[in-house]
Coordinates of C-alpha atoms and ligand atoms in Angstrom, one line a residue:
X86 CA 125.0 75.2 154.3
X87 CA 124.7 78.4 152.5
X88 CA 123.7 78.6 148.6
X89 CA 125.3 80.6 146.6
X90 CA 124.0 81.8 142.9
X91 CA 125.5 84.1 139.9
X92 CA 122.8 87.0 139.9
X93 CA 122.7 88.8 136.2
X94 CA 121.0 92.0 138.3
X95 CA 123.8 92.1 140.7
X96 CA 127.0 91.0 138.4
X97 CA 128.2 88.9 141.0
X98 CA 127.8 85.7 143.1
X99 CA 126.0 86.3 146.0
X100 CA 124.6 83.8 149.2
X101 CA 120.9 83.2 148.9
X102 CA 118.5 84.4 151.3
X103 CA 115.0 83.5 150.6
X104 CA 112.2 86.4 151.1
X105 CA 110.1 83.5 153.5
X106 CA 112.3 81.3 155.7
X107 CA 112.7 77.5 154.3
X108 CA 110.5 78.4 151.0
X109 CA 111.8 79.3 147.4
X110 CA 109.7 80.5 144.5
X111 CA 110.9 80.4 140.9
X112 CA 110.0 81.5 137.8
X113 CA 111.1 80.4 134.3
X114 CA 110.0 81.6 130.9
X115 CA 108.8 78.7 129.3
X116 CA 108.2 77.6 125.5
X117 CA 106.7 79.9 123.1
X118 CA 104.6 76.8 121.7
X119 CA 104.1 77.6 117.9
X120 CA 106.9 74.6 117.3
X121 CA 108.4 71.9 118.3
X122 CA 110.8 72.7 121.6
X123 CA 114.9 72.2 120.3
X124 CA 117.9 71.0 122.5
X125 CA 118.6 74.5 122.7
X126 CA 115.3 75.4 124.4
X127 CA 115.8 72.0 127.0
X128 CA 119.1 73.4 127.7
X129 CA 117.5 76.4 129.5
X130 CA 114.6 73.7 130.8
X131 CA 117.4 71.5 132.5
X132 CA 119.2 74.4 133.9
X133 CA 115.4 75.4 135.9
X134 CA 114.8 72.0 136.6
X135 CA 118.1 71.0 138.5
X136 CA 118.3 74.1 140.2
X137 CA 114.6 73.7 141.6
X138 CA 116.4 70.4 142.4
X139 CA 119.3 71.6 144.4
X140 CA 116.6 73.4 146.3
X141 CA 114.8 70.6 147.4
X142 CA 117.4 68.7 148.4
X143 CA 118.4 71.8 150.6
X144 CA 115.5 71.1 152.4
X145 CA 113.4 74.2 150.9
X146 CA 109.9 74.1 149.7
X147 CA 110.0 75.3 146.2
X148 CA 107.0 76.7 143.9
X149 CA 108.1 76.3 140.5
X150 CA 106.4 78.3 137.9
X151 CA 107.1 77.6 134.0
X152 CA 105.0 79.5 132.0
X153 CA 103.6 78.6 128.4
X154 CA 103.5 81.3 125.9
X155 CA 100.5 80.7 123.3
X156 CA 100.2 84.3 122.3
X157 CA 101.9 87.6 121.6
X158 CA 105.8 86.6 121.1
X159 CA 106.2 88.5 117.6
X160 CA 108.8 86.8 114.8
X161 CA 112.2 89.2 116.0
X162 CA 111.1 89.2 119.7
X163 CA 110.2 93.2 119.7
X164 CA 107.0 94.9 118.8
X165 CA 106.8 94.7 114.4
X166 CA 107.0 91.3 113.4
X167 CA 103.8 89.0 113.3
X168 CA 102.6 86.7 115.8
X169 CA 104.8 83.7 116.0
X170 CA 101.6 81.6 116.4
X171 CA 99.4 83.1 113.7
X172 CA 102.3 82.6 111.4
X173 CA 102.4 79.0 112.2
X174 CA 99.0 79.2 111.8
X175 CA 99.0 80.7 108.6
X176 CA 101.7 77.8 107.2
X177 CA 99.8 74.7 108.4
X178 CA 96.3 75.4 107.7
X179 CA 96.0 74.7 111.7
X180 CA 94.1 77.4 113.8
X181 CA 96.6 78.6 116.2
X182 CA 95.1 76.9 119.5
X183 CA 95.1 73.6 117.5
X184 CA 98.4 73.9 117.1
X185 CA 99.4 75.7 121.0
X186 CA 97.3 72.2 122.3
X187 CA 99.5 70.3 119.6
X188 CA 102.9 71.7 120.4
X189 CA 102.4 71.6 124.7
X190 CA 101.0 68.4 124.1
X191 CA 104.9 67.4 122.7
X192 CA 106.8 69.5 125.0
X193 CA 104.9 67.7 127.8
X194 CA 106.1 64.2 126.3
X195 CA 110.1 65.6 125.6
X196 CA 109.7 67.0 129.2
X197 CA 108.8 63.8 130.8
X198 CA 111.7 61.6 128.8
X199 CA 114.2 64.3 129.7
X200 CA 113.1 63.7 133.7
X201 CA 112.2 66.8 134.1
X202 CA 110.2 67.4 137.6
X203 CA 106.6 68.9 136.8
X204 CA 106.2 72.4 137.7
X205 CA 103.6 73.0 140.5
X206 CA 101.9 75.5 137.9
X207 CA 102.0 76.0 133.8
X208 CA 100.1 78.9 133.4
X209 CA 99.3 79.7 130.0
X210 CA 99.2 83.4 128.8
X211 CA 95.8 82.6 126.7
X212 CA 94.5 82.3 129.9
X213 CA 95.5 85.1 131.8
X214 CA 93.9 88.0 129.7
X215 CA 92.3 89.5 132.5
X216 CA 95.4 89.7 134.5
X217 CA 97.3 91.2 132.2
X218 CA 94.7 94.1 131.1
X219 CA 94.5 94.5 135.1
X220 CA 98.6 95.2 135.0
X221 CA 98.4 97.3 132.0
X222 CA 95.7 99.4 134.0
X223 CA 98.2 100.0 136.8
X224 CA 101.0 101.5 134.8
X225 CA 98.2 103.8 133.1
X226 CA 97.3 104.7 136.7
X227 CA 100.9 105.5 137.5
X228 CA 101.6 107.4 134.4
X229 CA 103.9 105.0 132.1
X230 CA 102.2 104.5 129.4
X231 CA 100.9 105.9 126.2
X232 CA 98.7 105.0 123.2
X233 CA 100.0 105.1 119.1
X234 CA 97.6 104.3 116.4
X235 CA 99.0 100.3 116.8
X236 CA 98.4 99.8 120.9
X237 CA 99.4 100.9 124.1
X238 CA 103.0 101.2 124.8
X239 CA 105.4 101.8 127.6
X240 CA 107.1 104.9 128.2
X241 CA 110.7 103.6 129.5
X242 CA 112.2 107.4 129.9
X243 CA 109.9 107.4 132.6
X244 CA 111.5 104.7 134.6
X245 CA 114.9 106.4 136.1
X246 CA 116.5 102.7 136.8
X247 CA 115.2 101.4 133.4
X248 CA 118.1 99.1 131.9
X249 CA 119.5 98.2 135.0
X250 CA 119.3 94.0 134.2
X251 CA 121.6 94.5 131.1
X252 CA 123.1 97.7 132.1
X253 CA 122.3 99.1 128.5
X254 CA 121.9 102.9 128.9
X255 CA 118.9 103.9 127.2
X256 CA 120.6 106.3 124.6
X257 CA 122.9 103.4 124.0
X258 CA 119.8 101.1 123.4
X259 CA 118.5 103.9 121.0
X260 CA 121.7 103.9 118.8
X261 CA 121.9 100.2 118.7
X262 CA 118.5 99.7 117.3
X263 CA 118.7 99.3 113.7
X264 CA 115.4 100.4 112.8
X265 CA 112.7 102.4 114.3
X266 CA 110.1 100.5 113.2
X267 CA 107.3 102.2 114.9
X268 CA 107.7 105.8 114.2
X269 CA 105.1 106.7 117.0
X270 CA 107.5 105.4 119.8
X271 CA 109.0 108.3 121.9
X272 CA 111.8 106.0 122.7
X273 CA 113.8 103.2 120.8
X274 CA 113.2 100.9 123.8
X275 CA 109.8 101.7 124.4
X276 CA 107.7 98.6 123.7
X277 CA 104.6 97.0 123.4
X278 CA 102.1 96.1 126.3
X279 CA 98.6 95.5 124.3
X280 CA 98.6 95.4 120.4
X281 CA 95.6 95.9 118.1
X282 CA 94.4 93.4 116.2
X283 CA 94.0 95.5 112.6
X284 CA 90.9 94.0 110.5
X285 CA 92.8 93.8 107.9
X286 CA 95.0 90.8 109.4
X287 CA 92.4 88.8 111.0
X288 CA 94.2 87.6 113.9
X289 CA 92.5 84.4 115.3
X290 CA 93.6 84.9 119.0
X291 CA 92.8 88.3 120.1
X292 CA 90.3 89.9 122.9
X293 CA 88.4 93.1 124.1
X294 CA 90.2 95.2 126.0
X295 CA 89.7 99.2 127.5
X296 CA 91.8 100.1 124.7
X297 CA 90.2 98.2 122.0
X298 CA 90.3 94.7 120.0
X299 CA 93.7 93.1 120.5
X300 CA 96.4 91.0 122.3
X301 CA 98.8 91.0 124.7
X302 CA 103.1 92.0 124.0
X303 CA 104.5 89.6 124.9
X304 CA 106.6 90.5 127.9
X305 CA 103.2 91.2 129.7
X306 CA 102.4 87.7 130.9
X307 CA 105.2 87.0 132.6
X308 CA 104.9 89.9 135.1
X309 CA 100.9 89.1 135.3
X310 CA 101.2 85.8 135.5
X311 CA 104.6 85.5 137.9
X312 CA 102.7 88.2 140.7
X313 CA 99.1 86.1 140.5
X314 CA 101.5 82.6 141.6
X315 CA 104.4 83.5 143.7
X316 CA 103.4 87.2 144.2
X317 CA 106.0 90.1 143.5
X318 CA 108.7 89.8 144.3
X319 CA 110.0 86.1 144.4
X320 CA 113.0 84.3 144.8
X321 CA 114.6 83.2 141.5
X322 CA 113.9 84.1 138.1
X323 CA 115.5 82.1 135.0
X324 CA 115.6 81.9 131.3
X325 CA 118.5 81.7 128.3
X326 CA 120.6 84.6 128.4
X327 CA 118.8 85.8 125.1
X328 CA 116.1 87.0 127.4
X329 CA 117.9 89.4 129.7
X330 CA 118.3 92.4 127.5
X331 CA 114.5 92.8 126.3
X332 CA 112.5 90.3 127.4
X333 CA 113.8 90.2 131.3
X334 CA 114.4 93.9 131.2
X335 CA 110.8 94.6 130.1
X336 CA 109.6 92.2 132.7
X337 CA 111.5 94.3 135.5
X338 CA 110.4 97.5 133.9
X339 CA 106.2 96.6 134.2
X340 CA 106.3 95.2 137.5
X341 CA 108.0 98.5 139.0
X342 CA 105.4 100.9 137.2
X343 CA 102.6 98.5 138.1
X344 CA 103.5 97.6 142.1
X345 CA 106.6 99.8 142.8
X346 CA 108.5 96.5 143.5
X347 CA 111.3 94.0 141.8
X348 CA 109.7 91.3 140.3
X349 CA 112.5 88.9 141.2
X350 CA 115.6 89.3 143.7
X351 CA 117.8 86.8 142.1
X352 CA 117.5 86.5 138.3
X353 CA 119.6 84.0 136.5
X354 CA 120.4 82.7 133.2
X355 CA 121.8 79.9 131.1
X356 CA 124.1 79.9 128.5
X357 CA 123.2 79.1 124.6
X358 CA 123.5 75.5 123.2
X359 CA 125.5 76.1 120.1
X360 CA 125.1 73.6 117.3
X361 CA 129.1 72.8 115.8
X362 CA 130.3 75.8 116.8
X363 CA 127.3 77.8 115.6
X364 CA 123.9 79.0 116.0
X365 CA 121.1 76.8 115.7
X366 CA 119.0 77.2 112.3
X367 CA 116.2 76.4 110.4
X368 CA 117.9 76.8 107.0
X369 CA 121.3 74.9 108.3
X370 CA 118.8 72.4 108.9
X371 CA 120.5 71.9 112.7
X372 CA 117.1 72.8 114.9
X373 CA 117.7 69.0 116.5
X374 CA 114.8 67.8 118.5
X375 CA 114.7 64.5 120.9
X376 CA 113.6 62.7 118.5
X377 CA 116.6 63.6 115.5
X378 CA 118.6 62.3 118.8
X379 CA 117.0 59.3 119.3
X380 CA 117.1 58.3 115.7
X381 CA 120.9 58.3 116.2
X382 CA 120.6 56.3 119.2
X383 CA 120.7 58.7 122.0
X384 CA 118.4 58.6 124.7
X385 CA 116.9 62.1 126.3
X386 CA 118.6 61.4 129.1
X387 CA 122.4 60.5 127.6
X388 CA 121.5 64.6 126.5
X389 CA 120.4 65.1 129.7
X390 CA 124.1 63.5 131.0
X391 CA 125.7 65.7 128.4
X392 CA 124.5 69.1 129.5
X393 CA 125.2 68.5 133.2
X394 CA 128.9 67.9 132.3
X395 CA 128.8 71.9 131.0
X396 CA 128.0 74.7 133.5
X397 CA 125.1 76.9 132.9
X398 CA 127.1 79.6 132.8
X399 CA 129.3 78.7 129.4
X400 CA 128.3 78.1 125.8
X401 CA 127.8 73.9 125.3
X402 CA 129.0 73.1 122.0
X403 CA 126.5 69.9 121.1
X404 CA 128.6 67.8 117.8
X405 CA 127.1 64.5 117.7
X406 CA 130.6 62.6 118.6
X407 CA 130.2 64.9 121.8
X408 CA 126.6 63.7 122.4
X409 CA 127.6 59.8 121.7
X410 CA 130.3 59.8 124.2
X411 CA 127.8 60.9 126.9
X412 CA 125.6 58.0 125.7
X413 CA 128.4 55.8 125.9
X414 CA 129.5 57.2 129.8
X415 CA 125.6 57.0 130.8
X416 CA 125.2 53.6 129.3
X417 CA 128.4 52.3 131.2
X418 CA 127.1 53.8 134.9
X419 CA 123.7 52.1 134.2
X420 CA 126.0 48.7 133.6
X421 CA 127.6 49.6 136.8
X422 CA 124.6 50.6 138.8
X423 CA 122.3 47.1 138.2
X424 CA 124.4 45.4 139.7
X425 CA 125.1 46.9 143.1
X426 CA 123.5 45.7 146.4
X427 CA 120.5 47.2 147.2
X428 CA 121.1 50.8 148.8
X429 CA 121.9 51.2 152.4
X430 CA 122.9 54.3 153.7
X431 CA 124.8 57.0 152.0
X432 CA 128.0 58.0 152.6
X433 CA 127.2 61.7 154.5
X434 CA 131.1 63.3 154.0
X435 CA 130.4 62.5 150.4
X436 CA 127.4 63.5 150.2
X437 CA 128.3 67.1 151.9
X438 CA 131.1 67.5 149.6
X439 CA 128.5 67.0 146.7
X440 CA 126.2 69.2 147.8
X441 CA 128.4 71.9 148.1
X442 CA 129.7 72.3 144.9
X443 CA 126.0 72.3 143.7
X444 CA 124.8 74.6 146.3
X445 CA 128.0 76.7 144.3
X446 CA 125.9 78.2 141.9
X447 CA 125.5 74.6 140.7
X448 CA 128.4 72.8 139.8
X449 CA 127.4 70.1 138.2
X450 CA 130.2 69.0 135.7
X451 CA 132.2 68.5 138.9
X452 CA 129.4 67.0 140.6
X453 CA 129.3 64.3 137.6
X454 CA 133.0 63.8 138.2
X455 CA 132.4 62.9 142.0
X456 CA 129.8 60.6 140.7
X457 CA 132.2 58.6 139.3
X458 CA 134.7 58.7 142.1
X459 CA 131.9 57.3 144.4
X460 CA 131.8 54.2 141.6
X461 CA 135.3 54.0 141.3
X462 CA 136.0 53.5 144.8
X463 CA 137.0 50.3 145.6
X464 CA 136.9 50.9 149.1
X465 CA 133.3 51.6 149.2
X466 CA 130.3 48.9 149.6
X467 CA 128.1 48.5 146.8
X468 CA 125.1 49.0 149.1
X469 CA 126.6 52.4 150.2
X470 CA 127.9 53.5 146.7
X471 CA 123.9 53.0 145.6
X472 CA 122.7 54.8 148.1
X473 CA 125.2 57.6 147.7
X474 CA 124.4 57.9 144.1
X475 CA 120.8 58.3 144.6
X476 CA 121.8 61.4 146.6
X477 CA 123.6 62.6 144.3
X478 CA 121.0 61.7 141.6
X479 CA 118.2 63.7 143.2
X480 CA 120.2 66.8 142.4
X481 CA 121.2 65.6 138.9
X482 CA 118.0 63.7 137.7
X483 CA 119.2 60.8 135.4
X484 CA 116.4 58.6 136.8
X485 CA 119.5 55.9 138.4
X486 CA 116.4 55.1 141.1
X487 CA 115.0 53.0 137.9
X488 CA 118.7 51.2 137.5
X489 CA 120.3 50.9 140.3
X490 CA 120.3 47.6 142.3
X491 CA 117.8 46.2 139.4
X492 CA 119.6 44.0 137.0
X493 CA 118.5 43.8 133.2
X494 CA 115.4 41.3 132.9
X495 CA 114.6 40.1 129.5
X496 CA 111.5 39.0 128.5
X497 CA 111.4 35.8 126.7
X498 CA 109.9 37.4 123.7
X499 CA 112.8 39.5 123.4
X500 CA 115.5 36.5 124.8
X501 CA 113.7 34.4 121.6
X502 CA 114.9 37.4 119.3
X503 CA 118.3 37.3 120.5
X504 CA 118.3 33.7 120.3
X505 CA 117.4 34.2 116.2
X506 CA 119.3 37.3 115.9
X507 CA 122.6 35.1 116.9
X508 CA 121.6 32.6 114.9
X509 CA 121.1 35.3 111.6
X510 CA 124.6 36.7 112.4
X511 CA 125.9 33.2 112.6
X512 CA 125.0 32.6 109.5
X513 CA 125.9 36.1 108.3
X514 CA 122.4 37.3 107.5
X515 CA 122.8 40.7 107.8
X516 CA 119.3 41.9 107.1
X517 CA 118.0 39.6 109.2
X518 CA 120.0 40.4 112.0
X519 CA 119.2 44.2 111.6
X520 CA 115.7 43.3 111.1
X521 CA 115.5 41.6 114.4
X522 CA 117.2 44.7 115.7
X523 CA 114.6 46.9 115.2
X524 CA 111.8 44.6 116.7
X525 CA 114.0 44.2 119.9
X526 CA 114.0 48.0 119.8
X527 CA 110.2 48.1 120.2
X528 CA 110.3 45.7 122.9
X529 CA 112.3 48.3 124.9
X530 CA 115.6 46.8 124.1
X531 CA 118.5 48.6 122.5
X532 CA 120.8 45.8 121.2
X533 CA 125.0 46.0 120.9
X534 CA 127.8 43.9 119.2
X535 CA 130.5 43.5 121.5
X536 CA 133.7 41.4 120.6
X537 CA 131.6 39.2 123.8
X538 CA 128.5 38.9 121.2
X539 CA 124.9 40.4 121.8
X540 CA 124.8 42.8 124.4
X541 CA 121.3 44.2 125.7
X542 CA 120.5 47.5 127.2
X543 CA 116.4 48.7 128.0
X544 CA 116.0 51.6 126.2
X545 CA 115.6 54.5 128.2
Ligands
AMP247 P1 111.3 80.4 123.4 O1 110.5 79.2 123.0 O2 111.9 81.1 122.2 O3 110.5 81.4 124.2 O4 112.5 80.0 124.3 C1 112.4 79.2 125.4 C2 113.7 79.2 126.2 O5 114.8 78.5 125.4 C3 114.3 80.6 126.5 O6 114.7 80.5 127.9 C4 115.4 80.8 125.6 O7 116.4 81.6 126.1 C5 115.9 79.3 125.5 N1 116.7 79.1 124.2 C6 116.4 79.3 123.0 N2 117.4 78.9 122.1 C7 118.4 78.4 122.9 C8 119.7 77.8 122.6 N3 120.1 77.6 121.4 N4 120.4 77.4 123.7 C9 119.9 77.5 124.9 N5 118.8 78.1 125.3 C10 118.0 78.5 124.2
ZN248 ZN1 109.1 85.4 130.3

């Protein structure tokens, strides 16, 4: 069954056609680990991961490549600002690759609650200095680039098709700058490929290069780093849509003056994650991470559930009613699931209809909905329904293979604090009763009140 995907290069929808037969190789700009990843940054993460997904269950071998950026990405995201790392650096007291290890360390953990599949490779730009210097080197070769008193920049009038990912004109990109900030720059758009590291600032990540002490801009790694693992050009390149007009652009621009090549046939992009209505900030104090959810009682995966029900391609407003609803919808499949049959064989005219509104530049708030219809069905068997879901599931990843067909087993350590918590509420003992609460939470179990008494779910 064909695939088709939105491509930001082309404008449109277009059917995929993989550069090797059966294969796919993706690409996605990963965290810039100098803090703790937000919803907002998973958003992107689960668009990657359930389109590497939908791959796989299209029967294609995919290579999926998420990238970790330790280095380079300045405060502002152009050439000026300081090193988001050394500032972090600077606050803490930390040295920068203390807190790199720190922050991977907890995007690794968020990763795995959220279900998200492991990439094949995480390449970190720390450790892919030589590479980049190596790119750099080609451009000089071919004649795009130029040195300032700061580092060694790219020339982006010399590209003819530069701008073609946002479609920005250069003179337009020139006016729309609001400030020159490097007055050696022959053109507004012209950026960074290796900075030097002035004395003056003692940087704590930098490295010798041809053109002297320094680091690497931070658009540089993912051209190195993307052509060393799935070579130039791949299949699929993603990332929030706050990377195509600078960060993806730049990308596109060094891999054409390095190898005369696109780095990426198809490159797509996923909407923002707005917080009420608006942008997510430090100072509105809204920068939510998995954590702030689960302290309101919402698992990673109830988020998960939430952001499938919103295409990739449209803003997802996240309000915490929003958020507890999808807990609540999750929580009610899981009820569902336990108690099916053990899985059988899926139903395949359901299963094709599913997969093509995923293989549709993936669907997946209707695929949700057919999710439900397959559990609504009354004319279904259980055993087919589960195996039918855990179809569907490999495309959506809310980990139902755990749930489904496996009723709830409670241990008798946590049945004993049931048994005491009913008696505390019996007697009205409300501090009791939430005390036992919270030690049935570390046992795993997540406890309701239902007008039918205690009821128990496994934390997930
Ligand atoms: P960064 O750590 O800043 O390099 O960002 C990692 C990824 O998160 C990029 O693909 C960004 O586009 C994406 N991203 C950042 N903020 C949001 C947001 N509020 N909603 C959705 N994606 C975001
Ligand atoms: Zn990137």
């Amino acid at each position: 069954m064909p695939i088709f995907l939105s491509n930001t290069l082309t404008r449109s929808k277009d059917e995929f056609h993989p550069i090797v037969d059966g294969k796919v190789g993706m690409y996605t700009c990963g965290l810039t680990v100098y803090g703790r990843g937000h919803i907002g940054n998973f958003r992107a993460f689960l668009f990657a991961d359930v389109l590497r997904r939908m791959f796989e269950a299209s029967n294609y071998a995919v290579t999926q490549v998420i990238n970790i950026t330790d280095v380079g990405h300045l405060v502002g995201d152009g050439d000026g600002g300081e090193d988001k790392m050394e500032v972090s650096a600077k606050k803490t007291g930390e040295s920068a690759w203390d807190i790199a290890a720190k922050f991977t360390e907890l995007y690794h953990q968020d990763a795995r609650k959220l279900n998200l599949l492991v990439p094949h490779v995480e390449p970190k730009a720390t450790d892919h200095i030589a590479e980049q210097i190596a790119l750099i080197e080609k451009m000089e070769a071919n004649g795009f680039t130029y040195l300032t008193s700061d580092g060694v920049y790219f020339d982006t009038a010399k590209l003819s098709d530069y701008g073609k990912l946002s479609r920005q004109k250069l003179e337009e990109k020139e006016e729309g700058a609001r400030v020159v900030v490097n007055a050696e720059k022959r053109n507004a758009s012209d950026f960074a490929l290796w900075k030097f590291a002035a004395e003056s600032v003692g940087r704590q990540m930098e490295w010798e290069s041809p053109w002297g002490k320094g680091f690497p801009g931070w658009h540089l790694e993912c051209s190195a780093m993307s052509k060393k693992y799935l070579g130039v050009p791949f299949d699929v390149h993603t990332g929030g849509v706050d990377l195509i007009a600078v960060h993806h652009e730049n990308e596109i621009a060094q891999t054409a003056a390095a190898d005369g090549v696109l780095e990426a046939n198809v490159w797509m992009h996923s909407e923002f994650l707005l917080i009420d209505g608006g942008k997510m900030s430090k100072s509105l104090g809204n920068v939510y991470s998995l954590d702030d959810l689960a302290a309101k009682g919402v698992d990673a995966l109830a988020f998960r559930y939430f952001v499938l029900g919103a295409h990739y391609k449209t803003q997802l407003n996240f309000t915490w009613d929003a958020v507890i609803a999808a807990q609540h919808a999750l929580n009610k499949l899981v009820d569902v699931v336990r108690d099916w049959e053990k899985p059988s064989t899926p139903d395949t005219s359901r299963v094709l209809a599913f997969m093509e509104r995923v293989q549709d530049d993936l669907d997946t708030p209707t695929g949700l909905a057919m999710l439900w219809d397959v559990v609504h069905d009354d004319a279904l068997p259980n055993d087919v329904k589960a195996a039918t879901v855990l179809v569907f599931d490999d495309v959506l990843g809310l980990a139902l293979e755990d749930v489904v067909s496996r009723p709830i087993r409670v241990s008798d350590a946590a049945q004993k604090l049931l048994d005491e918590r009913q008696k505390a509420r019996d007697e009205k003992n409300w501090a009791q009763s939430d005390a036992l609460r919270d030690n049935l939470t570390l046992l795993g179990f997540r406890v309701e009140d239902t007008a039918e008494g205690q009821r128990v779910r496994e934390a997930r």
